Coordinates of C-alpha atoms in Angstrom, one line a residue:
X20 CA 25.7 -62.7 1.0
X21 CA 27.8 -60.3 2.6
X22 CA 25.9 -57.0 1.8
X23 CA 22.6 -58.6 2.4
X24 CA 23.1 -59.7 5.8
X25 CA 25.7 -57.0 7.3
X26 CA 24.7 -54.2 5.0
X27 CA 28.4 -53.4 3.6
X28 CA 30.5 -55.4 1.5
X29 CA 35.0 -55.2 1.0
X30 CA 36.6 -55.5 -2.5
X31 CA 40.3 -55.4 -2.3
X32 CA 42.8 -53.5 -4.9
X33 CA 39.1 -52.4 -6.7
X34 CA 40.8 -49.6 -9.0
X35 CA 44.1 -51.5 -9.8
X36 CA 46.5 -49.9 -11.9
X37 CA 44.3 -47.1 -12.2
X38 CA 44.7 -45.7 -8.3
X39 CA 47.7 -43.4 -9.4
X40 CA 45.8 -41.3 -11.8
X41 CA 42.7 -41.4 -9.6
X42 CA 45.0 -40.4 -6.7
X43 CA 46.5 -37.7 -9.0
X44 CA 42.9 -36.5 -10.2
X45 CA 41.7 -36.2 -6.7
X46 CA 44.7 -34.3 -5.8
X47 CA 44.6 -32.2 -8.4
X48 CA 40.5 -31.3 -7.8
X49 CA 41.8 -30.4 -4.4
X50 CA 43.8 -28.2 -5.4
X51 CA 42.3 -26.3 -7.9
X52 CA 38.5 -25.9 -6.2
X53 CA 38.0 -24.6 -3.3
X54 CA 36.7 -27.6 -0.7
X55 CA 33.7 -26.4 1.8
X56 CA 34.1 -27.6 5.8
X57 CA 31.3 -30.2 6.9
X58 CA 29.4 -29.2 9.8
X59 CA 28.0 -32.2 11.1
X60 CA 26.9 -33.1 14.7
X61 CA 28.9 -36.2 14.0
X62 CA 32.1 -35.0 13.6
X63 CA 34.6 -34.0 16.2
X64 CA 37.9 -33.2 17.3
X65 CA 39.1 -31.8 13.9
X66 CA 37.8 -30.6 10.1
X67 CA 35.8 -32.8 7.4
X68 CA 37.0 -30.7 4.5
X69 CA 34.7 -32.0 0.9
X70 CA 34.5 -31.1 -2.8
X71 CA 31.0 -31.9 -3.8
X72 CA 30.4 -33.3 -7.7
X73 CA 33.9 -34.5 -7.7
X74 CA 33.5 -36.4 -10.3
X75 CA 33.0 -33.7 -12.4
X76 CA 35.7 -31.8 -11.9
X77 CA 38.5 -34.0 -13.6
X78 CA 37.9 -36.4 -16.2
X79 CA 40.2 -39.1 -14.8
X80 CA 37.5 -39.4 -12.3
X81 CA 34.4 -38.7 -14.1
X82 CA 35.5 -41.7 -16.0
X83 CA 34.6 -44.0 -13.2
X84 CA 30.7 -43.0 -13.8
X85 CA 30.6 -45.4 -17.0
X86 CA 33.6 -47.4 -15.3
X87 CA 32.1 -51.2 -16.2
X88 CA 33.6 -52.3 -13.1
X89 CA 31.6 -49.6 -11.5
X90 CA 28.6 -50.1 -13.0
X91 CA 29.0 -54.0 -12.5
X92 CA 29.6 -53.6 -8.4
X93 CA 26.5 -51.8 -8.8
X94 CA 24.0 -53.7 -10.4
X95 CA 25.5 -56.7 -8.4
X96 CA 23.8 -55.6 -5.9
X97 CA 20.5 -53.8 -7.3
X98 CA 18.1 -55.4 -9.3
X99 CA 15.7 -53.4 -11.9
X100 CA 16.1 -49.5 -13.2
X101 CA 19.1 -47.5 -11.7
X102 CA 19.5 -43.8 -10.8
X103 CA 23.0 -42.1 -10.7
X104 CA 24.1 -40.3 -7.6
X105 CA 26.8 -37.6 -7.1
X106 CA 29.8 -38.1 -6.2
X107 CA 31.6 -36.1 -3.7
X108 CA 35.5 -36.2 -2.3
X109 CA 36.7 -35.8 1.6
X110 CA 39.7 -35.7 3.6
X111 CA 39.3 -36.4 7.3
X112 CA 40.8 -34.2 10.3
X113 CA 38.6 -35.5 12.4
X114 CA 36.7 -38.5 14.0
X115 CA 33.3 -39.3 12.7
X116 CA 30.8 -40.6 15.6
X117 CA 28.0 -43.6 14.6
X118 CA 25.5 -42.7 12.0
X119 CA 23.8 -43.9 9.1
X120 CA 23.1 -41.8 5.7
X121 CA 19.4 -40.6 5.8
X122 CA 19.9 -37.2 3.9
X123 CA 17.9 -37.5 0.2
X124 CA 17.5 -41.0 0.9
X125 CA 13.8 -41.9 1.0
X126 CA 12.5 -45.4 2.9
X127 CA 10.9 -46.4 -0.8
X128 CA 14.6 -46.5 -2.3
X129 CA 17.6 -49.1 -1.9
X130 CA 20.7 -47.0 -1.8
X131 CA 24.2 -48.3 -2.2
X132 CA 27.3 -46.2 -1.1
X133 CA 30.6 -46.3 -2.9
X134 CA 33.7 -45.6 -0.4
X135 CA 37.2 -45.7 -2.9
X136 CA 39.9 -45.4 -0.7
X137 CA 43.1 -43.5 -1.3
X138 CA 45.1 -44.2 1.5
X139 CA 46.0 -47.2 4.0
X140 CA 43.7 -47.4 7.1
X141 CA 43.7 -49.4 9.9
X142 CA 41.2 -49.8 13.6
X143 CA 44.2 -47.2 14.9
X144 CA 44.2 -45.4 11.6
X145 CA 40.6 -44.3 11.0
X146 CA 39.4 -47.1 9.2
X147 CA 35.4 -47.5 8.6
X148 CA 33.8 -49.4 11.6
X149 CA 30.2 -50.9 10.6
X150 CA 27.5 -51.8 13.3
X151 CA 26.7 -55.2 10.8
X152 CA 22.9 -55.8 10.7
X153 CA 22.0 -52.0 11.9
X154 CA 20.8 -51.7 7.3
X155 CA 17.4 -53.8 8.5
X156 CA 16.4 -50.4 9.1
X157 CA 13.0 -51.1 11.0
X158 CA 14.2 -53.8 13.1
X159 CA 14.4 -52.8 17.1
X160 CA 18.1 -53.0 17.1
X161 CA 18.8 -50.5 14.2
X162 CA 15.8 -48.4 15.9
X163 CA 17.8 -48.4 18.9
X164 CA 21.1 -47.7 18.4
X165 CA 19.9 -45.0 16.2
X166 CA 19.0 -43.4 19.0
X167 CA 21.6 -44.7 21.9
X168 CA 24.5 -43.5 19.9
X169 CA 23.3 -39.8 19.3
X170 CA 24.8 -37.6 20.3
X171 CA 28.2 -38.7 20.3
X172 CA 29.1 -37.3 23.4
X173 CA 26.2 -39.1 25.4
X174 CA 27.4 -42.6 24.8
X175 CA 30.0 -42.7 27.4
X176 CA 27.1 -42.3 29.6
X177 CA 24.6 -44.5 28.1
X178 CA 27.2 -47.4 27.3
X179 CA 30.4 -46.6 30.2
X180 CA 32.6 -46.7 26.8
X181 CA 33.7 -44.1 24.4
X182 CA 32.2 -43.8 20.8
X183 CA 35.5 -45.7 19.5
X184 CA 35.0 -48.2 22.2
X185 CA 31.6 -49.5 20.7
X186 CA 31.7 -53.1 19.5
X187 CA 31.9 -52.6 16.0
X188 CA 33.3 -53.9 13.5
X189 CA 36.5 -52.6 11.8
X190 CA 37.3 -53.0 8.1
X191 CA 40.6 -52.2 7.6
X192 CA 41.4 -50.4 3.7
X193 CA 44.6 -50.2 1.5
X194 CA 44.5 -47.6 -1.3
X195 CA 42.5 -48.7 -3.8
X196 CA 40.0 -51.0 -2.2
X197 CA 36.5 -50.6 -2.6
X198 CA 33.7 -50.9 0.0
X199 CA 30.2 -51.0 -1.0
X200 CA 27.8 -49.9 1.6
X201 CA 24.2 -49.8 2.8
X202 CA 23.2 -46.6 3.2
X203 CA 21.1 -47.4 6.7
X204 CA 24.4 -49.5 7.9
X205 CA 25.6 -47.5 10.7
X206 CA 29.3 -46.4 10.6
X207 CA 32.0 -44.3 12.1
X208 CA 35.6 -43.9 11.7
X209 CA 37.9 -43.1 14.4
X210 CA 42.1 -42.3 14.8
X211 CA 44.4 -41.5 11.8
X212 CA 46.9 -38.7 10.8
X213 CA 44.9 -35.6 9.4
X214 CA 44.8 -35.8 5.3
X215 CA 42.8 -39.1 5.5
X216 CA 41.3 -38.9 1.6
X217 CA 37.9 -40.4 0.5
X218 CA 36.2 -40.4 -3.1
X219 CA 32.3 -41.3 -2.4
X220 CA 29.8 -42.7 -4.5
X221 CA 31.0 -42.0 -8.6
X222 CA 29.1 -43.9 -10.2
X223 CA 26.8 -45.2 -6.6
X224 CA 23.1 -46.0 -7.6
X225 CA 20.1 -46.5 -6.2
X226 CA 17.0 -48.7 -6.7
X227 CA 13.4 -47.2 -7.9
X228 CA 10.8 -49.5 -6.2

């Protein structure tokens, strides 16, 4: 399927009806903890602002840990016992440059990412872009571009195109879709106003081999 092969996977209007109250909720977390700036090599030309554990922090969203429509995208996908990881809210001020998610997530485990997003984005807009294929982790072309697209600033070099000029491929988001994805697929997002919201992983899981 779709996840197998290309390593991410797009389910439109995933929360429904219940987007307003998990739009309030993230608001709300926001608002009353204080979020911590990303430093990432990855990031440029603004401020990755997050509030690990969001989840926890209102109950309208630490509702979507036992969500059945969570736990069914999940085990959709993985097979055999299931771990919980944390969740973790963003809004973007900035571009985010090709990587894949290697941080606490060993070679032995099959991790799935949750993206819910909370606002529309489109290829102008800072919607995720996916290098398709790049999750077969050991295969010469994930090796690669692992390496060819970092740093972000060497690529113009390396390529003669900017890091938003890479051929990937764009999936475009209203609020409320879900995408499930690989965490070896490489991805980047690029344009958008500032305020761009995120809510990662509630509820993502990963595979115990």
């Amino acid at each position: 399927n779709c996840f197998n092969d290309f390593g991410f996977l797009l389910v439109p209007n995933f929360l429904g009806d219940d987007l307003p109250s998990i739009s309030r909720a993230f608001d709300q977390a926001f608002a009353e903890h204080e979020p911590i700036e990303a430093f990432s090599e990855v990031h440029f030309g603004g401020r990755n602002l997050g509030l690990p554990y969001i989840a926890d922090l209102h109950p309208d969203l630490a509702g979507l840990k036992d969500d059945p429509r969570v736990l069914g995208a999940a085990h959709s996908l993985i097979t055999g016992e299931v771990e919980y990881r944390e969740s973790a809210g963003n809004v973007y001020e900035c571009d985010t440059s090709w990587h894949c998610d290697l941080y606490d997530s060993p070679l032995d485990q099959f991790h799935v990412k949750l993206l819910f997003y909370l606002d529309p984005a489109g290829a102008e807009t800072g919607a995720l872009r996916v290098l398709p294929g790049t999750h077969l982790y050991q295969s010469h072309y994930a090796k690669r571009l692992r390496v060819q697209l970092d740093p972000w600033s060497a690529i113009e070099q390396r390529y003669g195109v900017s890091a938003k000029g890479v051929p990937g491929h764009v999936v475009p988001t209203q609020p409320g879709d879900l995408v499930l994805l690989n965490f070896r697929t490489m991805h980047a997002t690029f344009g958008g106003a500032p305020g761009r919201r995120l809510l990662r992983d509630p509820g993502a899981q990963r595979d115990l081999r």
